[in-house]
PDB file of C-alpha atoms and ligand atoms in Angstrom:
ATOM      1  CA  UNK A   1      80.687  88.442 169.970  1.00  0.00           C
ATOM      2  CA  UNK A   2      80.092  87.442 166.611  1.00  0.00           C
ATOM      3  CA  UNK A   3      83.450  85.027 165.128  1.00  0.00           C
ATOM      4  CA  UNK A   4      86.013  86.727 163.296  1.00  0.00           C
ATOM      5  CA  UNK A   5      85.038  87.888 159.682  1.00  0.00           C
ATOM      6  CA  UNK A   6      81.004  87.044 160.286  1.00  0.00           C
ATOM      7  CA  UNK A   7      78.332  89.251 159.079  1.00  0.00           C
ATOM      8  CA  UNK A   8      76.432  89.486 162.163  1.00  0.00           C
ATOM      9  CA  UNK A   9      72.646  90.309 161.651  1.00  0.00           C
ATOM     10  CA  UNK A  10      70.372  90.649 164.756  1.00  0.00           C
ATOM     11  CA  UNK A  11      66.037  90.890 164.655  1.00  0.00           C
ATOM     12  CA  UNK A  12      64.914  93.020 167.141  1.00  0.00           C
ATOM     13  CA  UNK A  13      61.982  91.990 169.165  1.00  0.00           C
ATOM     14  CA  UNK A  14      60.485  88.808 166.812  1.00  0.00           C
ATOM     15  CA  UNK A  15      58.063  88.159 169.372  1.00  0.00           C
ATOM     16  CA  UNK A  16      56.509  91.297 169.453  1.00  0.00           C
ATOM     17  CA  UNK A  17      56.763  92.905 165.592  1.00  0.00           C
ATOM     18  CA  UNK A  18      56.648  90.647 162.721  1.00  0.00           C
ATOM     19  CA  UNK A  19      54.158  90.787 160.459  1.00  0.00           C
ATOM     20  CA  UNK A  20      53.260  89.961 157.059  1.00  0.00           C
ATOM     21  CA  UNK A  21      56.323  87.732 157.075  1.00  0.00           C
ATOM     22  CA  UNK A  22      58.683  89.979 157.891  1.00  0.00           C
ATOM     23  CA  UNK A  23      61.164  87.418 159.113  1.00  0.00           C
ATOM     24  CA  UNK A  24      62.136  86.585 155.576  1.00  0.00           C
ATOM     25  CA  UNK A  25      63.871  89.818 155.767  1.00  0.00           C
ATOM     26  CA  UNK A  26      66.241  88.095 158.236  1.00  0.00           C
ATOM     27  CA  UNK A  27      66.302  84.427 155.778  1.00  0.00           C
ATOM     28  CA  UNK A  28      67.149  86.781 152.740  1.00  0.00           C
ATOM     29  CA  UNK A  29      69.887  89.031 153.691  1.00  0.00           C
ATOM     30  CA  UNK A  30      71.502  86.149 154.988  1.00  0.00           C
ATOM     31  CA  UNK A  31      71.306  84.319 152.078  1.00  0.00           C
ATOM     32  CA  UNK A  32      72.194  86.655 150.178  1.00  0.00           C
ATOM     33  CA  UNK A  33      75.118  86.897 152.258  1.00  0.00           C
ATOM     34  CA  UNK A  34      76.041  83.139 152.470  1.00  0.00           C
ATOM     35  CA  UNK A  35      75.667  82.726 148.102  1.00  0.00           C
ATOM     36  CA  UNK A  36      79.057  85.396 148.400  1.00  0.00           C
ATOM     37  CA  UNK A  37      80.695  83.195 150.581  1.00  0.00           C
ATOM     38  CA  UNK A  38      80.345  85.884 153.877  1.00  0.00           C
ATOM     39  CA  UNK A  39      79.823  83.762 156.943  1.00  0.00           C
ATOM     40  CA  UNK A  40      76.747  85.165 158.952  1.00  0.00           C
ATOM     41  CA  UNK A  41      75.443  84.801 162.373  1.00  0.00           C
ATOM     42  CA  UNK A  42      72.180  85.881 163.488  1.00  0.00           C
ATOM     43  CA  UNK A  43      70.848  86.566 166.815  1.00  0.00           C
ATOM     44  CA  UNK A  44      67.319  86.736 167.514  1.00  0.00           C
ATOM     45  CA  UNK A  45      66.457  89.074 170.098  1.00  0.00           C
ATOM     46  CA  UNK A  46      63.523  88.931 171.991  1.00  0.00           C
ATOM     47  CA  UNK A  47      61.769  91.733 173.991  1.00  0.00           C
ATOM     48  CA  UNK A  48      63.130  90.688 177.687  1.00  0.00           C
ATOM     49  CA  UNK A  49      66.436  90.268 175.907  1.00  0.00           C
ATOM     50  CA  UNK A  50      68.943  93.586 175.542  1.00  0.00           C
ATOM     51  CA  UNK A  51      69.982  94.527 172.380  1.00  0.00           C
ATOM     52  CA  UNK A  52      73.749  93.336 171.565  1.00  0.00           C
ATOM     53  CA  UNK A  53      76.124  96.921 170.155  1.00  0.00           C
ATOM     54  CA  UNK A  54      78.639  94.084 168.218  1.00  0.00           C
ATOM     55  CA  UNK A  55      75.391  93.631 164.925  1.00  0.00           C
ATOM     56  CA  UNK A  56      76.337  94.867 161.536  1.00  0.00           C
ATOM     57  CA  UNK A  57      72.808  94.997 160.666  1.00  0.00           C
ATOM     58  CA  UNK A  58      69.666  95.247 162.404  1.00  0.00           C
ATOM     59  CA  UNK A  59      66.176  94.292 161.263  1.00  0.00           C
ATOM     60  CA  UNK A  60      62.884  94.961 162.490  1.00  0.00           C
ATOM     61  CA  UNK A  61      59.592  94.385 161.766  1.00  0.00           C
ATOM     62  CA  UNK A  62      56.005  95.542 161.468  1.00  0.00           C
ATOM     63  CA  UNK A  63      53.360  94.981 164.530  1.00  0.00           C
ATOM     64  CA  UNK A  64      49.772  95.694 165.857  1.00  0.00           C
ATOM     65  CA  UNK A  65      49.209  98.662 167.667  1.00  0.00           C
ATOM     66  CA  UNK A  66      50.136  97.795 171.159  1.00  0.00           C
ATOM     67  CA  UNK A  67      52.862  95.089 170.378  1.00  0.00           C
ATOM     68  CA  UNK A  68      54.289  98.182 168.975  1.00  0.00           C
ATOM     69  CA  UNK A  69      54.085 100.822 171.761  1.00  0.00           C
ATOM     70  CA  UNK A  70      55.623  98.164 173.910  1.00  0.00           C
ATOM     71  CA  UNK A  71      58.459  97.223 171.599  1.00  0.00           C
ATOM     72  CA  UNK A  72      58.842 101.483 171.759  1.00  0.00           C
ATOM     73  CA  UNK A  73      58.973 101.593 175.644  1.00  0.00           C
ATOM     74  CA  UNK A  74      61.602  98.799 175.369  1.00  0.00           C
ATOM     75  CA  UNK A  75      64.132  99.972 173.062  1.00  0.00           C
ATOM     76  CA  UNK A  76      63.686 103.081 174.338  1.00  0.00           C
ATOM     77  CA  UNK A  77      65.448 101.552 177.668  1.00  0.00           C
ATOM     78  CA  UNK A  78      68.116 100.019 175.388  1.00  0.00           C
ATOM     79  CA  UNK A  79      71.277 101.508 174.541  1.00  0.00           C
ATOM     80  CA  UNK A  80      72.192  98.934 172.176  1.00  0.00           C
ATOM     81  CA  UNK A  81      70.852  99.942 168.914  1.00  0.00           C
ATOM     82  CA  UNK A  82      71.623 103.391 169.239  1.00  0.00           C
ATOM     83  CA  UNK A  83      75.302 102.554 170.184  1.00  0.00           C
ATOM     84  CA  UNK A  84      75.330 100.298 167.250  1.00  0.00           C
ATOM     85  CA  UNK A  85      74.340 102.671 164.832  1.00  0.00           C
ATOM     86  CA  UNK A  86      76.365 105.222 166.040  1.00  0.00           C
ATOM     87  CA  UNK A  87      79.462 102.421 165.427  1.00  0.00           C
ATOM     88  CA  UNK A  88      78.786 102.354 161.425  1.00  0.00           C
ATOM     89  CA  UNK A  89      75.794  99.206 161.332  1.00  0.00           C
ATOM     90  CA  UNK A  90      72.660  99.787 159.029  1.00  0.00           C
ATOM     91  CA  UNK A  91      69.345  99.134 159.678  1.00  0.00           C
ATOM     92  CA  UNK A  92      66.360  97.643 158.138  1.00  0.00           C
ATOM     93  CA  UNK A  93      63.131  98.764 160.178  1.00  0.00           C
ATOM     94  CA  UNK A  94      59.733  98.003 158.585  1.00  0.00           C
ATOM     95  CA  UNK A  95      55.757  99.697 159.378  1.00  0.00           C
ATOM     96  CA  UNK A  96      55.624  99.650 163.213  1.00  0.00           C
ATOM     97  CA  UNK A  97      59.286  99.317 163.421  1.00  0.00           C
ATOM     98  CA  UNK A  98      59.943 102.391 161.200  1.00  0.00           C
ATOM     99  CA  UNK A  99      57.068 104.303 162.854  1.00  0.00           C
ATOM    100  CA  UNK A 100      59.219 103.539 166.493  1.00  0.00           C
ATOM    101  CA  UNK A 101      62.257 105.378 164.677  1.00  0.00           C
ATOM    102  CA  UNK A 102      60.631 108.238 164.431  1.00  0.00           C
ATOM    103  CA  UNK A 103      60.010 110.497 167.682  1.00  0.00           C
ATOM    104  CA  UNK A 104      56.715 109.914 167.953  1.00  0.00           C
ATOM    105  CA  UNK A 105      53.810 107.856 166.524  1.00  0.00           C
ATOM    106  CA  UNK A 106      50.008 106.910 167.188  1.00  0.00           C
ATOM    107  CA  UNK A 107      48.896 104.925 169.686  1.00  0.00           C
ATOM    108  CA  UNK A 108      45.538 102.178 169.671  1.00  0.00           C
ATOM    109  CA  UNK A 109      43.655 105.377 170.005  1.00  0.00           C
ATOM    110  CA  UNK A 110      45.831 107.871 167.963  1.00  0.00           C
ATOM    111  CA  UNK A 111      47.229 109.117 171.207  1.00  0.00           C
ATOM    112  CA  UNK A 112      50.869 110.324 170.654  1.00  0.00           C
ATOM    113  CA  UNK A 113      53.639 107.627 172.100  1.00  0.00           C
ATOM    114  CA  UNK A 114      57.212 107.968 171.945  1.00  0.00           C
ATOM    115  CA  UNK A 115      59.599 106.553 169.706  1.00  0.00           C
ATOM    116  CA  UNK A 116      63.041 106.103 170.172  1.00  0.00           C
ATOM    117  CA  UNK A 117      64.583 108.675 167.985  1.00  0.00           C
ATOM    118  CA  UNK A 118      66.673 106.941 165.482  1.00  0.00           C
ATOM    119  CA  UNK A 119      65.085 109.124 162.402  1.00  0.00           C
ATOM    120  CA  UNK A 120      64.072 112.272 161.863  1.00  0.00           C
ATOM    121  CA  UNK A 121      60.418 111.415 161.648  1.00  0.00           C
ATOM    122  CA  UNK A 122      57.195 111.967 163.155  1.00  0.00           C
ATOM    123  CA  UNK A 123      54.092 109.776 162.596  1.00  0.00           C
ATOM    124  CA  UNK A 124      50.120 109.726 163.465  1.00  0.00           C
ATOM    125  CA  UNK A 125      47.280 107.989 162.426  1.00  0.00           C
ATOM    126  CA  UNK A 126      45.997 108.959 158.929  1.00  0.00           C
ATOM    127  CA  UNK A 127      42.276 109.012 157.726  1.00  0.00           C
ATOM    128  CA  UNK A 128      41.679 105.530 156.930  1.00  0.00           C
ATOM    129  CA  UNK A 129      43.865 101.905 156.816  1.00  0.00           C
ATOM    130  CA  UNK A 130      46.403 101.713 153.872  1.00  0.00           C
ATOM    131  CA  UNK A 131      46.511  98.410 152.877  1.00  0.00           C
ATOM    132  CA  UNK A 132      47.402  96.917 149.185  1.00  0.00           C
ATOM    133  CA  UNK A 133      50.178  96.780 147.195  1.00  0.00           C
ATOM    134  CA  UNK A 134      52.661  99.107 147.095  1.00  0.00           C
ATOM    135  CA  UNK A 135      55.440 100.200 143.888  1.00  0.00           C
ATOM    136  CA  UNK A 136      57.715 103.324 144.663  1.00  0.00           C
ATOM    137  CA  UNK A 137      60.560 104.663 142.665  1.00  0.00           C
ATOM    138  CA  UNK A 138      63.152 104.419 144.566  1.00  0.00           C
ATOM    139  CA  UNK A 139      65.950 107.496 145.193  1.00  0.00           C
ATOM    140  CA  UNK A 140      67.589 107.689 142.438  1.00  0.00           C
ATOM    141  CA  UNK A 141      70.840 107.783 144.115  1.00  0.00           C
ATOM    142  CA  UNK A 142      69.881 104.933 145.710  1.00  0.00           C
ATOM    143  CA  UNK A 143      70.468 102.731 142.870  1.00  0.00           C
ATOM    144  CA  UNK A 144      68.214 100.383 143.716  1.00  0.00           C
ATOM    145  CA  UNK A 145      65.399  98.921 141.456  1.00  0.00           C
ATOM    146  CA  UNK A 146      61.818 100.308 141.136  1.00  0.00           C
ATOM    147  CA  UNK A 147      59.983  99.261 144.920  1.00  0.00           C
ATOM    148  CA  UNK A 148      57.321  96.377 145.366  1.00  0.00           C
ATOM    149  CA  UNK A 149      55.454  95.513 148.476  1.00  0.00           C
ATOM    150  CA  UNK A 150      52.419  95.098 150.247  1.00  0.00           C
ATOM    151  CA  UNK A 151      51.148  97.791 152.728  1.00  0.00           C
ATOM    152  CA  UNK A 152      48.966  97.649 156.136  1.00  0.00           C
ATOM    153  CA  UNK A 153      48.796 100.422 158.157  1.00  0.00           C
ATOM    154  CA  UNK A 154      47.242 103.669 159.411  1.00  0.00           C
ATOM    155  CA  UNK A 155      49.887 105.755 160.151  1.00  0.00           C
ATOM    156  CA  UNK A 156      51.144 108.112 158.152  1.00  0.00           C
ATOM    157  CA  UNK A 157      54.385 109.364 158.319  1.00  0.00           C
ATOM    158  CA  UNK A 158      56.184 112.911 158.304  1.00  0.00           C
ATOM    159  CA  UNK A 159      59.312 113.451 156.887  1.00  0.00           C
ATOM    160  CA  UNK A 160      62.102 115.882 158.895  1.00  0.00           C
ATOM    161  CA  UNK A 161      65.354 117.524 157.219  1.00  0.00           C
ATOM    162  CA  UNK A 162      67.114 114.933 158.572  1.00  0.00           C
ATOM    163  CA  UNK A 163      65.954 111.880 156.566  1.00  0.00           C
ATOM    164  CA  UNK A 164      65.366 111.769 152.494  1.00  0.00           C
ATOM    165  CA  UNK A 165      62.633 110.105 151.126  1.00  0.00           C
ATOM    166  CA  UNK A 166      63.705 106.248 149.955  1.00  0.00           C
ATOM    167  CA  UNK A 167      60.749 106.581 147.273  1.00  0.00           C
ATOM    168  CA  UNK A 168      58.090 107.973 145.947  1.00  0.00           C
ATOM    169  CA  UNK A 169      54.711 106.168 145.130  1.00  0.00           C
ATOM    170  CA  UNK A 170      52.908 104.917 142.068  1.00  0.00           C
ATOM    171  CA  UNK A 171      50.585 103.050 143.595  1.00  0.00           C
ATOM    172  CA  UNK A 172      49.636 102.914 147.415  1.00  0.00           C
ATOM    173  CA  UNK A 173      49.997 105.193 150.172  1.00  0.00           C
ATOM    174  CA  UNK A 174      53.538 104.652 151.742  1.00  0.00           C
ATOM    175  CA  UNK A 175      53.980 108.015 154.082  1.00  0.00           C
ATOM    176  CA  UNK A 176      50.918 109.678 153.012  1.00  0.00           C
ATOM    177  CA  UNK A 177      52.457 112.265 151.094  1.00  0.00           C
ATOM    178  CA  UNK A 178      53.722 110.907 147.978  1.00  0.00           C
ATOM    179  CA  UNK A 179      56.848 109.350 149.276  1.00  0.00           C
ATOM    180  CA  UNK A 180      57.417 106.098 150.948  1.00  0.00           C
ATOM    181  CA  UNK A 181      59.759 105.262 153.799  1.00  0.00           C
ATOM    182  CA  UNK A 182      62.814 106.923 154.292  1.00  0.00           C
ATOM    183  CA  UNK A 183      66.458 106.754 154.887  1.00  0.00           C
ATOM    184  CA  UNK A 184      69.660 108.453 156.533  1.00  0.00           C
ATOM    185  CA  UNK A 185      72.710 107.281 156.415  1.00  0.00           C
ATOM    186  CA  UNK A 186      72.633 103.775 156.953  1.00  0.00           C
ATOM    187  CA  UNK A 187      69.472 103.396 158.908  1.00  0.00           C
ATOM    188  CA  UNK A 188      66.422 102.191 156.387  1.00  0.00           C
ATOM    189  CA  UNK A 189      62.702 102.668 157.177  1.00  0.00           C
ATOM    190  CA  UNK A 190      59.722 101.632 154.837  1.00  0.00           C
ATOM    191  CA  UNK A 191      56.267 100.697 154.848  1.00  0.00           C
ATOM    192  CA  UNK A 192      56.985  98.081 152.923  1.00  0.00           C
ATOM    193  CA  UNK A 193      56.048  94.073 153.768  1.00  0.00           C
ATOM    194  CA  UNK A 194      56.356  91.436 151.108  1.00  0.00           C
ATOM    195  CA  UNK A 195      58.802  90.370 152.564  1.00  0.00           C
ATOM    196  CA  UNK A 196      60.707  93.684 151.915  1.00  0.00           C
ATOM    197  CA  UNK A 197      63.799  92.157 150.850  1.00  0.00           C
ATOM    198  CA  UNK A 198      62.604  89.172 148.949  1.00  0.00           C
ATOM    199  CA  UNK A 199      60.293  91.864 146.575  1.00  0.00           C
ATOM    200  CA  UNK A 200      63.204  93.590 146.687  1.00  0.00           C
ATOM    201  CA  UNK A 201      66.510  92.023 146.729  1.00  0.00           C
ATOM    202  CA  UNK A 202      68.777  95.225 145.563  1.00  0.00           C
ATOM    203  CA  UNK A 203      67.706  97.164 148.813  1.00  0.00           C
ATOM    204  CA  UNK A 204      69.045  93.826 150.820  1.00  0.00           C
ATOM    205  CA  UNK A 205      72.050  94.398 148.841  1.00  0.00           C
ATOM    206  CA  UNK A 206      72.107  98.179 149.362  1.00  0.00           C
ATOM    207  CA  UNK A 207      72.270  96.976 153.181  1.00  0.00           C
ATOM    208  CA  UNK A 208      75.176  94.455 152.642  1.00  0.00           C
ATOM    209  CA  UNK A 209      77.118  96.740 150.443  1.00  0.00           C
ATOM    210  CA  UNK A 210      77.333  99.357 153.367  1.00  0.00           C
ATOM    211  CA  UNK A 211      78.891  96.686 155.376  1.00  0.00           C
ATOM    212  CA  UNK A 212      80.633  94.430 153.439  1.00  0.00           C
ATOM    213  CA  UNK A 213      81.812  97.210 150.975  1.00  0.00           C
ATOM    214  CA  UNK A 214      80.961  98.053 147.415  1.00  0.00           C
ATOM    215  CA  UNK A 215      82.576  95.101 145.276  1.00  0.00           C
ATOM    216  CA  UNK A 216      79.504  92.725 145.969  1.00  0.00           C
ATOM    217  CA  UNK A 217      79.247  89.341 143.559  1.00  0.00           C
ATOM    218  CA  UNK A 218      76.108  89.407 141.296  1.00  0.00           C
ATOM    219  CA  UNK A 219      73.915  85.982 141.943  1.00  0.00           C
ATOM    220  CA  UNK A 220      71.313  83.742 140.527  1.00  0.00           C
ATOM    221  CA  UNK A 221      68.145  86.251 141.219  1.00  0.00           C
ATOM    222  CA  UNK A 222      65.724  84.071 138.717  1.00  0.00           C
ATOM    223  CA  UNK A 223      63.275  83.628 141.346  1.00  0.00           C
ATOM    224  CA  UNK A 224      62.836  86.929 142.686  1.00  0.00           C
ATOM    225  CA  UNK A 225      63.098  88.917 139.541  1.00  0.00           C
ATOM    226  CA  UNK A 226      60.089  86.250 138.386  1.00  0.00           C
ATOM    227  CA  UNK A 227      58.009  87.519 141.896  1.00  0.00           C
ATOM    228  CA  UNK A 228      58.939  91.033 140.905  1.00  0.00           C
ATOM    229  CA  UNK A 229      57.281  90.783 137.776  1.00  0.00           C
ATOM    230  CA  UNK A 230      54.254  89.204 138.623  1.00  0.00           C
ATOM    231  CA  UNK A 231      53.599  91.329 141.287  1.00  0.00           C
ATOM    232  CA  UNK A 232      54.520  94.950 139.367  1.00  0.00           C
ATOM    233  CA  UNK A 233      52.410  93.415 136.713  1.00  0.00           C
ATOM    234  CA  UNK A 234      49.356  92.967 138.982  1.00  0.00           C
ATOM    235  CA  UNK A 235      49.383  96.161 139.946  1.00  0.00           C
ATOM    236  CA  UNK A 236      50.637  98.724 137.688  1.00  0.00           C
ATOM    237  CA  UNK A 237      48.701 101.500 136.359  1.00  0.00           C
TER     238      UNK A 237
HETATM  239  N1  LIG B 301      50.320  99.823 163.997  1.00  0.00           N
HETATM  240  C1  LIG B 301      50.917 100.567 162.921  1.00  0.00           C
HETATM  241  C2  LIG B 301      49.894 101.228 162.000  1.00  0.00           C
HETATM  242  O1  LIG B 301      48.792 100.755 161.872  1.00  0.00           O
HETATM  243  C3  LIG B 301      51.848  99.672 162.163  1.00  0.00           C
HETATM  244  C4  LIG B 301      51.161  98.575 161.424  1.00  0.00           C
HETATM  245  C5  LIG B 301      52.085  97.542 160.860  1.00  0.00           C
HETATM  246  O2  LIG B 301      53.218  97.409 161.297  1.00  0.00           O
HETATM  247  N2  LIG B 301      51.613  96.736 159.903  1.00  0.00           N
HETATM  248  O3  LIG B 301      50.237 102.222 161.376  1.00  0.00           O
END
């Protein structure tokens, strides 16, 4: 168990899905945790490893094809997550890892393999690989700045009535249908590599405000806002 009063954050299956830097995800929220004065401990969970129930939030990342159905057959095995989630914790989950959410996704060869359930989503392989930057409005309800991020993937991804889109698209694919990624309650899933959070520090502090509560200190975010810009400037319309 995590000490008294620590944010605990815990990275599913590193060895198997991160890609496109995904880790930073991990190095930002905690960061941005840490510049508040919120003591964090992380746990790195590899795929032998179970999955701990005690996280507040859990990240995971993007992955090649069969890295990924194997990371599926695993967590599928695993109560943890599900029992954590079902506690109050939020989730990040990014490409492969948001496509494992889902109940089902494409395989090497597009054949159907099971996710683990988390979201009301469903997810095959599209026409052709997505890959580029991506900028999404985000929910408006949300309240979370406009989306950056860079995109590799060939699934595309169905929505159910049991998720709402995080975004919709300006440029790039994201789901395939206008919007990209998803959430419900506090369980996060995007197509979105970058690193997510460093493009995009207010959804990092979307996930720390659902744990920590709302009253979160503003900090220094010079050097993001500066990567923001250059990279919405390279790419908008
Ligand atoms: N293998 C999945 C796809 O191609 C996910 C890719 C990724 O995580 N970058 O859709």
């Amino acid at each position: 168990m995590p000490s008294d009063n620590a944010l605990s954050i815990v990275w599913i299956y590193p060895d198997l899905l991160s890609t496109y830097g995904d880790q930073g995800n991990v190095l930002v929220l905690e960061e941005r945790a840490r510049r508040r004065g919120i003591p964090v401990q992380t746990v790195h969970v590899r795929s032998s490893d179970p999955v701990p129930e005690y996280g507040h939030i859990y990240l995971i990342g993007g992955g090649e094809d069969r890295p990924q159905i194997l990371g599926a057959q695993r967590l599928k095995r695993d109560p943890g997550l599900r029992r954590a989630l079902d506690r109050g914790a939020a989730m990040l989950a990014v490409c492969a890892g948001y496509q494992i959410m889902g109940s089902v996704f494409g395989g090497e060869e597009g054949q159907p393999v099971e996710g683990v359930g988390i979201l009301d989503i469903s997810s095959g392989r599209g026409q052709g690989r997505a890959v580029g930057e991506l900028v999404a409005e985000t929910a408006p309800e949300l309240g979370v700045p406009t989306l950056t991020g860079f995109e590799n993937h060939m699934g595309v991804t169905h929505l159910g009535p049991g998720v709402r889109p995080l975004s919709r698209t300006v440029v790039g694919t994201g789901n395939g249908d206008g919007t990209e990624g998803c959430y419900a309650g506090k369980v996060i899933g995007t197509y979105l590599h970058g690193p997510a959070l460093a493009r995009n520090p207010g959804l990092a502090d979307l996930l720390l405000r659902w744990i920590v509560g709302p009253e979160l200190p503003p900090i220094d975010d010079t050097w993001h806002e500066r990567l923001r810009a250059e990279r919405l400037a390279a790419v908008r319309p």
